[in-house]
Coordinates of C-alpha atoms in Angstrom, one line a residue:
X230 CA 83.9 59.2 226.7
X231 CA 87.7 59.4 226.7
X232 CA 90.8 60.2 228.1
X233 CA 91.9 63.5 226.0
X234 CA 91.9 64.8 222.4
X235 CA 94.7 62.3 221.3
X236 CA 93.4 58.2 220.6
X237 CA 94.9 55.2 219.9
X238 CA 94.7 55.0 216.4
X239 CA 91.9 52.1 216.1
X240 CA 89.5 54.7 217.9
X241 CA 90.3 57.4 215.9
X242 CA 89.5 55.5 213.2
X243 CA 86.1 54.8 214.7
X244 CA 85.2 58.3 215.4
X245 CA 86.4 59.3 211.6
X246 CA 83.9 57.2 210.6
X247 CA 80.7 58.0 212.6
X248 CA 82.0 61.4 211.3
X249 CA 80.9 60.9 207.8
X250 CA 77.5 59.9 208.2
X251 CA 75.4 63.1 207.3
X252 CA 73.8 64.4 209.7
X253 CA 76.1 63.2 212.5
X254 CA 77.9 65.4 214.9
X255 CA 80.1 64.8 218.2
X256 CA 78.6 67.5 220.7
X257 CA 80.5 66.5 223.6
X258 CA 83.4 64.8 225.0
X259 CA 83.3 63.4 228.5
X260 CA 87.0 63.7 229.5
X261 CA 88.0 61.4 232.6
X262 CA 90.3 63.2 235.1
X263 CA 93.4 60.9 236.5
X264 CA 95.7 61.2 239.2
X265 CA 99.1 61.7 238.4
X266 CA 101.2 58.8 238.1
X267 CA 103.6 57.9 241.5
X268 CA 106.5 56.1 239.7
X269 CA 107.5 55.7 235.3
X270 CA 106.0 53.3 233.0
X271 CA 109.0 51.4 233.7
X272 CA 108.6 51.0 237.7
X273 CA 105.1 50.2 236.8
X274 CA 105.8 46.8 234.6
X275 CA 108.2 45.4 237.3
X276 CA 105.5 46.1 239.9
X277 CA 103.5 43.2 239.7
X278 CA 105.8 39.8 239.1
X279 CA 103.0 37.1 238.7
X280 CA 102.2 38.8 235.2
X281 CA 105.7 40.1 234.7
X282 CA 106.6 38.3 230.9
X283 CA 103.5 39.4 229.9
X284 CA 103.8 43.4 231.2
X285 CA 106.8 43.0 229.1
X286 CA 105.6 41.9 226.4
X287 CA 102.0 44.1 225.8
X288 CA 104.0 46.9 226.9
X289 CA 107.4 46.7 225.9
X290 CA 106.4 45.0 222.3
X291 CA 102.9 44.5 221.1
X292 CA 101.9 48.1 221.9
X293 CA 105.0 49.6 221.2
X294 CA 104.9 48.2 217.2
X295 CA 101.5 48.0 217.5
X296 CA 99.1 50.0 214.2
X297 CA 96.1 49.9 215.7
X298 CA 97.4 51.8 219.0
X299 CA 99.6 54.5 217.5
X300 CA 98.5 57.8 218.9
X301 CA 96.7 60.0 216.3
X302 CA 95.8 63.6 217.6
X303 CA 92.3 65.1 217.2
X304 CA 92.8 68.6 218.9
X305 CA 92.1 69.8 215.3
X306 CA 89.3 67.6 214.0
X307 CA 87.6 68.4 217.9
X308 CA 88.6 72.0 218.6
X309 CA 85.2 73.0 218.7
X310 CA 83.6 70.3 221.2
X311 CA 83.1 71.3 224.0
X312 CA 84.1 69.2 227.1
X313 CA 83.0 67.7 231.1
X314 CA 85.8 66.5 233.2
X315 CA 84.8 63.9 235.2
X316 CA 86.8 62.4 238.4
X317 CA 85.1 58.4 238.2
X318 CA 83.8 57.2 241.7
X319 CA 84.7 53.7 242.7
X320 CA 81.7 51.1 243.2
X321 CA 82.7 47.7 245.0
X322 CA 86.2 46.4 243.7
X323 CA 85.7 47.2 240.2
X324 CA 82.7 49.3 239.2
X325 CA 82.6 53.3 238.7
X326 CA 80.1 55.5 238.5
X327 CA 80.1 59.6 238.0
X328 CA 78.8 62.0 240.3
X329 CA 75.3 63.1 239.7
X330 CA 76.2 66.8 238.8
X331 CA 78.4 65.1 235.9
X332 CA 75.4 63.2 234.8
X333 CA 73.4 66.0 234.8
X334 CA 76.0 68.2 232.8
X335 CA 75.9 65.5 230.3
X336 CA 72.3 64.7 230.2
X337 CA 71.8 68.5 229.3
X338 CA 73.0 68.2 225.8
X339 CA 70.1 65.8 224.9
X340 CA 73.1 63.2 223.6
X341 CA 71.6 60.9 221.2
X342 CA 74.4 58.1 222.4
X343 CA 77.5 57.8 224.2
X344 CA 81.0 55.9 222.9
X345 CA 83.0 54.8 225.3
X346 CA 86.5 55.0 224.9
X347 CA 87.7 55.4 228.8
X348 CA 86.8 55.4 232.2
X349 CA 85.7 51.6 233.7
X350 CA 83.1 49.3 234.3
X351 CA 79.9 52.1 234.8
X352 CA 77.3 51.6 237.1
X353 CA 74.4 54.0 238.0
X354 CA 72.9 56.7 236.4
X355 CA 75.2 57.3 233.6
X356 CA 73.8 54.1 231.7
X357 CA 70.9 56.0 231.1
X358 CA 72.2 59.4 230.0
X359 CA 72.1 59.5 226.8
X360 CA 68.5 58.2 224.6
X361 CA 70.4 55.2 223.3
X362 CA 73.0 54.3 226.5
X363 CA 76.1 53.8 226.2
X364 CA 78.1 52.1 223.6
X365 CA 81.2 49.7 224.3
X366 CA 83.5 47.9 222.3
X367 CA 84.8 44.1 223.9
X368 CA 86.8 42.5 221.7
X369 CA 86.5 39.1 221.8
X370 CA 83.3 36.5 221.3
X371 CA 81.3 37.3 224.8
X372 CA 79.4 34.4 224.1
X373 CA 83.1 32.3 225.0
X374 CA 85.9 34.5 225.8
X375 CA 85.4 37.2 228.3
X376 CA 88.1 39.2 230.1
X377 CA 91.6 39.9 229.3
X378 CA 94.1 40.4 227.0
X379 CA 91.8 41.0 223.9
X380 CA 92.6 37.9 221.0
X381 CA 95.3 36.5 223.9
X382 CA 93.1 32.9 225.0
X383 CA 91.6 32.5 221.4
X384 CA 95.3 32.4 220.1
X385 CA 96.7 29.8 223.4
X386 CA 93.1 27.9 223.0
X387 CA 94.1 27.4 219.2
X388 CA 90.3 28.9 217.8
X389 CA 90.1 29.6 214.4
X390 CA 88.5 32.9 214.9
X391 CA 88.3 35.9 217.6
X392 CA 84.8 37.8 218.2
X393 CA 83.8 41.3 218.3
X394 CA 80.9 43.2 219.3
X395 CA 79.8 46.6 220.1
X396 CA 77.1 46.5 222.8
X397 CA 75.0 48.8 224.8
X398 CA 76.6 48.2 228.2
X399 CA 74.0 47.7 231.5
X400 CA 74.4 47.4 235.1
X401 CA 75.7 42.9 234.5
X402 CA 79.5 42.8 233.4
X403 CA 79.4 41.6 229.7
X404 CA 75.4 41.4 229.7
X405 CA 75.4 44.1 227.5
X406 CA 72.2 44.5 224.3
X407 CA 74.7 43.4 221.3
X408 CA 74.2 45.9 218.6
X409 CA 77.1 44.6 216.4
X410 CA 78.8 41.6 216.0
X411 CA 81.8 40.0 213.7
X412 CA 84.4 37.7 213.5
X413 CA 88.1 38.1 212.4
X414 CA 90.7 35.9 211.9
X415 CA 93.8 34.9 213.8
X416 CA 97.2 35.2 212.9
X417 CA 98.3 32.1 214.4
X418 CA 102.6 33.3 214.7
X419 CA 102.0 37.0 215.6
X420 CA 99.5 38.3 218.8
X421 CA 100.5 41.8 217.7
X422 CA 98.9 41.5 214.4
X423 CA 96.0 39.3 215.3
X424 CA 95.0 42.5 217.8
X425 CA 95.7 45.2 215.3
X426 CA 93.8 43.1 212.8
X427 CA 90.9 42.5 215.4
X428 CA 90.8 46.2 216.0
X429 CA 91.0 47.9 213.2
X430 CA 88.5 45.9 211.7
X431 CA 85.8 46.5 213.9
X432 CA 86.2 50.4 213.6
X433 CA 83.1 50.5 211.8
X434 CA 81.2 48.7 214.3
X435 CA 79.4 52.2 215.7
X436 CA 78.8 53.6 212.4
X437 CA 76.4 50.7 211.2
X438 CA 74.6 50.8 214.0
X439 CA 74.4 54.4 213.7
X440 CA 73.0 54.1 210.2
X441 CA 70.6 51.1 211.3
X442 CA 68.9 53.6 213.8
X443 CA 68.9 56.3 211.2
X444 CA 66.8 53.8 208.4
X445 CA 64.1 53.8 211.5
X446 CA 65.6 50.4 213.2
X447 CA 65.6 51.0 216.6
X448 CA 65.1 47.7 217.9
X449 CA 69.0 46.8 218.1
X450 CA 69.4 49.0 221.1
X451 CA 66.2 47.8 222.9
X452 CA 67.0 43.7 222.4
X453 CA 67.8 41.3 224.8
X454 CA 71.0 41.8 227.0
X455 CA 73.6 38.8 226.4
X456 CA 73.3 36.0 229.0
X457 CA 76.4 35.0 229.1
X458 CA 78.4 32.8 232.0
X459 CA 81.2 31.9 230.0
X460 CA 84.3 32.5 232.6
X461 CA 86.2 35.3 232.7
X462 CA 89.9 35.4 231.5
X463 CA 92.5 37.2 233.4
X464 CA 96.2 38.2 232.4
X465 CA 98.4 35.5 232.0
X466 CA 100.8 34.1 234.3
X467 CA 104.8 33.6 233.6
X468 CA 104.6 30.4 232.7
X469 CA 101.3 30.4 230.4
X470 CA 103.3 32.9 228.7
X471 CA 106.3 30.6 228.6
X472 CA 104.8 28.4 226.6
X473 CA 102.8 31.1 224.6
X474 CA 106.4 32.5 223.0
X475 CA 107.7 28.9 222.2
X476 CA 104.5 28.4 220.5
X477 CA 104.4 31.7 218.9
X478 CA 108.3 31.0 217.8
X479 CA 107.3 27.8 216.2
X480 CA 104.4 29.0 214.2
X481 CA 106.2 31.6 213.0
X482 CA 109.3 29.7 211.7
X483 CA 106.3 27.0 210.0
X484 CA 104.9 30.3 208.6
X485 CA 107.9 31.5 207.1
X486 CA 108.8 28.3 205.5
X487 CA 105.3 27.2 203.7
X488 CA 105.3 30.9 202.9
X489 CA 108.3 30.5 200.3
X490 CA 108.1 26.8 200.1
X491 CA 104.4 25.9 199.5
X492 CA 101.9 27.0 196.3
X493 CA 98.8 26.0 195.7
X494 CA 97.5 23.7 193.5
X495 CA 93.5 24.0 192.4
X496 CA 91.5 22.5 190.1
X497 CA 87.5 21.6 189.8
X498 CA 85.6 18.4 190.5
X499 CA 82.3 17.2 189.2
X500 CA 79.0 15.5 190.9
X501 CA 76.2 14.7 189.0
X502 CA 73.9 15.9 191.8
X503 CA 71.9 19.1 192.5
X504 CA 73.8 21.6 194.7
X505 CA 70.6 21.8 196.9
X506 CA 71.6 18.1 198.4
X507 CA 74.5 19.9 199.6
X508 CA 72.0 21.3 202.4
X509 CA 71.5 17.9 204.1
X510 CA 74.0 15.7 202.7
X511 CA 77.8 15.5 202.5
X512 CA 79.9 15.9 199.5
X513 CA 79.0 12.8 197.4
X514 CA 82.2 11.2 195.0
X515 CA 83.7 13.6 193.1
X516 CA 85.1 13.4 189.6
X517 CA 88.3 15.5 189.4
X518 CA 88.8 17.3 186.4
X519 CA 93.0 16.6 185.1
X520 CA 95.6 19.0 185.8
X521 CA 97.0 20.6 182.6
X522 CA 100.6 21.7 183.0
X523 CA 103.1 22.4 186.7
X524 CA 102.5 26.1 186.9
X525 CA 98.6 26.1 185.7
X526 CA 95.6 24.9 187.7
X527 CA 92.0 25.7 187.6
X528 CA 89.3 27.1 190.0
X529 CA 86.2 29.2 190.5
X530 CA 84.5 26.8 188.4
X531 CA 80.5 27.9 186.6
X532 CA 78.6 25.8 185.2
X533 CA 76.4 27.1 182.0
X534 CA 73.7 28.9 183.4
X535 CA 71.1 27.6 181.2
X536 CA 71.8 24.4 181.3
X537 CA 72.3 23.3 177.3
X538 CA 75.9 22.4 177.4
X539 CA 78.0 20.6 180.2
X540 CA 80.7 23.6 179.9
X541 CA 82.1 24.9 183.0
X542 CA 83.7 28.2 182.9
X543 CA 86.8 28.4 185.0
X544 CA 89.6 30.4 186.2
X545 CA 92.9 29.2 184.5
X546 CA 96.1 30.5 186.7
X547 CA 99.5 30.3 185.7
X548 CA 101.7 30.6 188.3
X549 CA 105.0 31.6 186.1
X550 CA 103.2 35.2 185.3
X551 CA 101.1 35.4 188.4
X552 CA 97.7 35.8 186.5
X553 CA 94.9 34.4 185.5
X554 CA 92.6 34.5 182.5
X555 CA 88.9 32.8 181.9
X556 CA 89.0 29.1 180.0
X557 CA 85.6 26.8 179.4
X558 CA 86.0 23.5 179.8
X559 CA 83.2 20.4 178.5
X560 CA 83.5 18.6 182.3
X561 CA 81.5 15.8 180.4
X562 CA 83.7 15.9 176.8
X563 CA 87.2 15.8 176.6
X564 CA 88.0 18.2 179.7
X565 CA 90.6 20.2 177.9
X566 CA 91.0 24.2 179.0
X567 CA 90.6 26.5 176.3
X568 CA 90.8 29.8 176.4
X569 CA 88.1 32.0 175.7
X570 CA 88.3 35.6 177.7
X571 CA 91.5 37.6 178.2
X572 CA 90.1 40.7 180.5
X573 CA 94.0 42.1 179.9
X574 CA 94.7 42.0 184.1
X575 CA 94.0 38.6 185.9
X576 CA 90.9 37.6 185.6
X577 CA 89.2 34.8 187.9
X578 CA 85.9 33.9 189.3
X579 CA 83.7 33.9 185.9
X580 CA 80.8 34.5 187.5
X581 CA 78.0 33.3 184.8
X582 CA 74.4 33.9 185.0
X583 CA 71.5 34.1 182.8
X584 CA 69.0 36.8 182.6
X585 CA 66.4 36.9 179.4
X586 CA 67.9 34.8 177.3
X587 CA 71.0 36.3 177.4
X588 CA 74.1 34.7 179.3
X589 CA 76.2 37.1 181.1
X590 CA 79.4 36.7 182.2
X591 CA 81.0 38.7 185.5
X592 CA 84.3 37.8 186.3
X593 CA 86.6 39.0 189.1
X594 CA 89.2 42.1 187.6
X595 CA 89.9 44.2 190.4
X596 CA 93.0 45.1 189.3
X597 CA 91.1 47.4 187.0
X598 CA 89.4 49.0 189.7
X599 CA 86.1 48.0 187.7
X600 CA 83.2 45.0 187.3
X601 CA 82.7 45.0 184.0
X602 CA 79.8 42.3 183.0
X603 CA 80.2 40.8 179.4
X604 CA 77.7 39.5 176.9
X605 CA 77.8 35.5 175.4
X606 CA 77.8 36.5 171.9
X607 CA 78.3 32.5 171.6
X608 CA 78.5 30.6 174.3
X609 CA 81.3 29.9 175.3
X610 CA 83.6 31.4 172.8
X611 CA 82.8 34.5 172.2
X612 CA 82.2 37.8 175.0
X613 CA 81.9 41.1 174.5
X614 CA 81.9 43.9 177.3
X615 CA 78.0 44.6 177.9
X616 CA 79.5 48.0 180.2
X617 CA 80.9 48.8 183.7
X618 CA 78.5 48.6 186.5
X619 CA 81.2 49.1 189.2
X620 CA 84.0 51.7 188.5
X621 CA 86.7 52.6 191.4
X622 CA 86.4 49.5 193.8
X623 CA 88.9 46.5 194.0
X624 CA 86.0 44.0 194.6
X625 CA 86.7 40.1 194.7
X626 CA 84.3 37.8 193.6
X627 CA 81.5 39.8 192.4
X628 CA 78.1 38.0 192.4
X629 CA 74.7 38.8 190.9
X630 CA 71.2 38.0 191.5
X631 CA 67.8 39.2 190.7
X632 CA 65.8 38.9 194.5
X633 CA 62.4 40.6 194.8
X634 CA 62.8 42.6 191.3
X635 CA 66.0 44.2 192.6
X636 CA 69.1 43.0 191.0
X637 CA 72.1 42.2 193.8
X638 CA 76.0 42.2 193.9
X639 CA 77.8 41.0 197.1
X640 CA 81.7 41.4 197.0
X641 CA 84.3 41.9 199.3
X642 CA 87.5 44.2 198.6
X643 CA 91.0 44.2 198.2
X644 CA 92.8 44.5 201.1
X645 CA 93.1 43.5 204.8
X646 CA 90.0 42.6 205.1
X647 CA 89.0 41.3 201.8
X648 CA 88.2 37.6 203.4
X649 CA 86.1 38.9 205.9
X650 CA 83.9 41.8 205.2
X651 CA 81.0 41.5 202.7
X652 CA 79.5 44.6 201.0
X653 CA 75.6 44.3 199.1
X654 CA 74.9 46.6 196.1
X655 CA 71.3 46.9 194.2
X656 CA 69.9 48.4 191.0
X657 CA 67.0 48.6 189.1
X658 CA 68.4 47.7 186.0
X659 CA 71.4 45.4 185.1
X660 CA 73.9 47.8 183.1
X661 CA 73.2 50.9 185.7
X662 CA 71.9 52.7 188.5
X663 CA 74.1 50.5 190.8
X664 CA 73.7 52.1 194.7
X665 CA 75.5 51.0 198.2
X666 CA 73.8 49.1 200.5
X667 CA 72.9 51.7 203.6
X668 CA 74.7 49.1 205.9
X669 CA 77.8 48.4 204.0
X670 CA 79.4 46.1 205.0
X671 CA 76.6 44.5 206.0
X672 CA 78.6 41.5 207.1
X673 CA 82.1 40.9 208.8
X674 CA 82.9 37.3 209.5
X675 CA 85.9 35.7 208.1
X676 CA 84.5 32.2 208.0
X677 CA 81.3 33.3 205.9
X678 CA 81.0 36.2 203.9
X679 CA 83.1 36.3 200.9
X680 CA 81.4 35.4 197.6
X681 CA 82.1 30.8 196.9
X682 CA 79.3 30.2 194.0
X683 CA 76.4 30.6 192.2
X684 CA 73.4 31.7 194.9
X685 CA 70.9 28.8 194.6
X686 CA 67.1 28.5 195.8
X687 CA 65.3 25.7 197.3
X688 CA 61.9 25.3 199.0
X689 CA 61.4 29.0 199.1
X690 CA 64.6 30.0 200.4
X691 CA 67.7 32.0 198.8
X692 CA 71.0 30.3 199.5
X693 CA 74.3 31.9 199.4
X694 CA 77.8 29.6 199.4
X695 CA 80.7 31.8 201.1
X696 CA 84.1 30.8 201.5
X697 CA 85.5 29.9 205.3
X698 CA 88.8 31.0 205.4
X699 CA 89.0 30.8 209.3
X700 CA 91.6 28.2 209.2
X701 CA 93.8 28.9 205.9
X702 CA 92.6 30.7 202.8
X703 CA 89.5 28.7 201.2
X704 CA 89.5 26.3 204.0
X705 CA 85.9 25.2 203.4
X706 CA 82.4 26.6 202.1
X707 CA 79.9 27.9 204.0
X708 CA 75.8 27.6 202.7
X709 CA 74.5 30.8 204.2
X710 CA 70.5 31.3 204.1
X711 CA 69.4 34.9 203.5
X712 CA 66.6 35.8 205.7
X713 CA 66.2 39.4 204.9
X714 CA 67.0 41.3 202.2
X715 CA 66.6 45.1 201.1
X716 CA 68.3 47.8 200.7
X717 CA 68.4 49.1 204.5
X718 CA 67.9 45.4 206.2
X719 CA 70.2 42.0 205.5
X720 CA 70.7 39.3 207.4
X721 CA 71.4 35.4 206.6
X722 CA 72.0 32.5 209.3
X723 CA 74.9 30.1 208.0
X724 CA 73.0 26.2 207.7
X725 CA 75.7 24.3 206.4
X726 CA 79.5 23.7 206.4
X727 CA 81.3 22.1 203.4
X728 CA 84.2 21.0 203.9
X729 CA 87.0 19.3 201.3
X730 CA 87.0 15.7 200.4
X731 CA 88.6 13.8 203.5
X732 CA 90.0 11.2 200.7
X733 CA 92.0 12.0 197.6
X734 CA 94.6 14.4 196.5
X735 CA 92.7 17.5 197.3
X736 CA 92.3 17.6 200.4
X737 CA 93.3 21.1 201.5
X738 CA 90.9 23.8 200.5
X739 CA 87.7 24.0 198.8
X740 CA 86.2 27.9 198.1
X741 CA 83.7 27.6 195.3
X742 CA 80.7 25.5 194.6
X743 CA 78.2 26.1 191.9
X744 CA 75.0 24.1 190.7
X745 CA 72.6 23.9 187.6
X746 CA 70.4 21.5 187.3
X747 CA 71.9 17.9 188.1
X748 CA 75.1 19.5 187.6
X749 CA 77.3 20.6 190.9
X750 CA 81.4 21.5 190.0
X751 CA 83.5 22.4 193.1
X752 CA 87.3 23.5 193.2
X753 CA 89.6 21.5 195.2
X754 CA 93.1 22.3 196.5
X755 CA 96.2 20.8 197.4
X756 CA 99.7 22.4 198.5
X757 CA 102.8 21.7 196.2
X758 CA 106.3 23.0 195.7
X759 CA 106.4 24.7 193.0
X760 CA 109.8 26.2 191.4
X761 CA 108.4 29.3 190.2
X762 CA 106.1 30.4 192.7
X763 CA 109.1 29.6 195.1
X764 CA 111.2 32.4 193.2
X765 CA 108.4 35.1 192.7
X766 CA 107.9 34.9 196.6
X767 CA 112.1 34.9 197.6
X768 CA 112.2 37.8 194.9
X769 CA 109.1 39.8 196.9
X770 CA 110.5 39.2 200.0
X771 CA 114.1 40.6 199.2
X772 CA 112.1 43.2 197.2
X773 CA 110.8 44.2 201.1
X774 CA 113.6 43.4 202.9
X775 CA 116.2 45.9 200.9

């Protein structure tokens, strides 16, 4: 249901994607007819002065520079759909519905679902069309912002995140059947790209769903509507967005400046507790492990899987050459960094488990495009490469279990959305076979899917850390219980925060937390000056700028 053959880009996107599903065709586009316009875009922002700083500004700015609404043509791609004009009938103030011989015309191709992409708020018989309804995005969390301007009230209300969800719309404004649902974060100096973010990042929304109907889940589309009553938003007034653009102009010039002028500083702290108290407790005391030099500092701490030795592999960073390479330190020796695994690009996240007797080593080198999993040869010394069980994919903290005689990798990617959208893949056998998860990504939610530690389990349950990065990059931890698991089905409800230390120097950040035995190491962060990271980041920036 649209407006033409040419979309914003962000829907494009989405129907490019439902595209490659096998098996999946668009048989028809449900075109809605419009009156001309009476008077130009530009007589039509001065029209109404109550909301006239912020016609301005969506018009005039956001959309203008915006990605995610950048007109892409599909004349091509859709030459050979065939169409139904419809002219929309008004219901009440704001409700539409289609005239009965439109419904029929469009109930006579047997349409498995419809994607809405124009027209209004439907009523009537249209909602039952198609043998799935109706599908709608609303951006934003309907569960607490509903209404307008998508990400707008989440940004002014200071939230650390802004919802998404696709739903199967009915009769109740915003009480539609939720068939997706994610959460992105907010780029607290720019609405623009908070909105293109939010957009674009939900593109695949449809074809999940899509792909959960087509593993023989149908009980997303037949669930519970939403029972929402959280108020409904409306478009701001002249002087909310008064106080909107000072705010954005400050943010932006504090963004600018800890951009060039702040660096982090990691390194990994010790309890002699099992992680599993982590569930019901707070962090206890932690022992902080010594930074070693200005420019180095260590995170993404492992603890020897088997438990013989107190070593803790780590990632050591240098921030003069921008990379990092694998180190082992004895957190109850002499807790000096040695090195012991040079992958050859940076290298982090030494992701140890044990399987067999054999201690395996996967750490993060998506540089290379690769996971590669080495072999202890002698722990923790000496490694060599055991194969490539991932080849072509920039994934970021690669993590592997053995659940239900399956072995398991989550990740996330390199990219725009690599703090936010979690991909599963399974195999048979360690060193091959390695297949997609049908869902992929089978998670999007900034404050809880990327990869923080060693998966744990306790009284029956599998336990997942994730890093929260809603409110700055490794912000906190989140314990995430998996509740179903295979390769067409996931799902995991998030039990625990854990946040930094609220006392001590490393207070900032905390994004890994790994256990074995009586043995728990964490990573902690604080935020420094730091010469050379200071002249990497004006170099880059001039780099852009000229």
């Amino acid at each position: 249901m649209c407006l033409g053959r040419t979309f914003p880009a962000w829907q494009a996107e989405t129907i490019r994607s439902v595209l490659e599903i096998p098996g999946v065709s668009i048989d028809l586009l449900v075109i809605q007819e419009r009156a001309p316009e009476a008077e130009g875009k530009f007589a039509r922002i001065f029209r109404d002065p109550k909301h006239l700083l912020w016609n301005l500004y969506n018009k005039g700015l956001v959309q203008r520079r915006s990605a995610a609404s950048r007109p892409v043509d599909l004349t091509d791609e859709l030459a050979e759909t065939p169409e139904v004009r419809c002219t929309p009938i008004r219901v009440g103030k704001y409700g539409e519905r289609l005239a009965e011989g439109d419904v029929d015309a469009i109930k006579d191709r047997n349409l498995d679902l419809l994607l809405r992409f124009g027209f209004g708020i439907l009523k009537g018989s249209v909602l039952e069309s198609a043998r799935y309804g109706i599908w709608s995005f609303h951006h934003g969390d309907e569960r607490t912002y509903r209404g307008q301007p998508p990400a707008f009230w989440e940004m002014v209300d200071g939230a650390p995140v802004v919802g998404a969800i696709l739903q199967r719309i009915t009769e109740r404004l915003d009480a539609g059947v939720v068939l997706h649902r994610g959460h992105f974060g907010i780029v607290d100096h720019s609405y623009r790209r908070t909105r293109d973010q939010l957009f674009l990042a939900a593109t695949d929304f449809p074809s999940i769903a899509i792909r959960r109907i087509l593993d023989g889940d149908t009980s997303i589309v037949a669930a519970a509507p939403s029972e929402s009553k959280s108020p409904v938003r409306r478009t701001p007034g002249n002087l909310t967005m008064l106080r909107f653009l000072v705010t954005m102009a400050r943010s932006f010039l504090k963004a600018q400046w800890n951009g060039v002028a702040s660096a982090s500083k990691w390194t990994i702290g010790v309890a002699h507790v099992p992680i599993t108290t982590l569930i019901d407790h707070e962090l206890p005391p932690i022992e902080w492990v010594p930074e070693q030099g200005s420019n180095r500092y260590f995170a993404d701490p492992f603890p020897d899987p088997t438990g013989a030795t107190s070593v803790v592999l780590v990632e050591d960073y240098d921030h003069a050459s921008h990379r990092g390479v694998i180190s082992s330190i004895d957190v109850d020796g002499d807790r000096k960094a040695r090195v012991v695994l040079d992958a050859g690009v940076h290298a982090s996240y030494p992701y140890l488990f044990e399987d067999d007797g054999v201690t395996y080593c996967v750490p993060e080198t998506y540089q290379a495009l690769e996971v590669r999993i080495y072999r202890s040869k002698s722990f923790p010394n000496e490694w060599e490469l055991a194969g490539t069980i991932l080849d072509g994919l920039s994934a970021l903290d690669p993590t592997i279990i053995r659940h239900d005689s399956r072995w398991w990798l989550f990740c996330t990617l390199a990219g725009t959305n690599s703090n936010t959208k979690l991909y599963a893949f399974h195999s048979k056998d360690l060193l091959s076979g390695w297949e997609p998860h049908s869902l992929n990504p089978i998670k999007s939610d900034i404050s809880s899917s990327r990869p923080g530690g060693r998966p744990f389990r306790h009284e029956g349950h599998l336990y997942r850390p994730a890093q929260d990065s809603s409110s700055s990059y490794g912000g906190a931890i989140a314990l995430n219980r998996v509740d179903d698991l295979t390769p067409t089905t996931f799902h995991e409800t998030i039990v625990k925060r854990i946040r930094p230390p609220v006392t001590g120097p490393y207070r900032a950040g905390i994004h890994t937390a790994s256990g074995q035995g009586d043995l728990t190491v964490i990573d902690g962060r604080r935020d420094v000056f730091l010469f050379s990271a200071f002249r990497r980041e004006i170099a880059a920036r001039l780099k852009r700028l000229f």
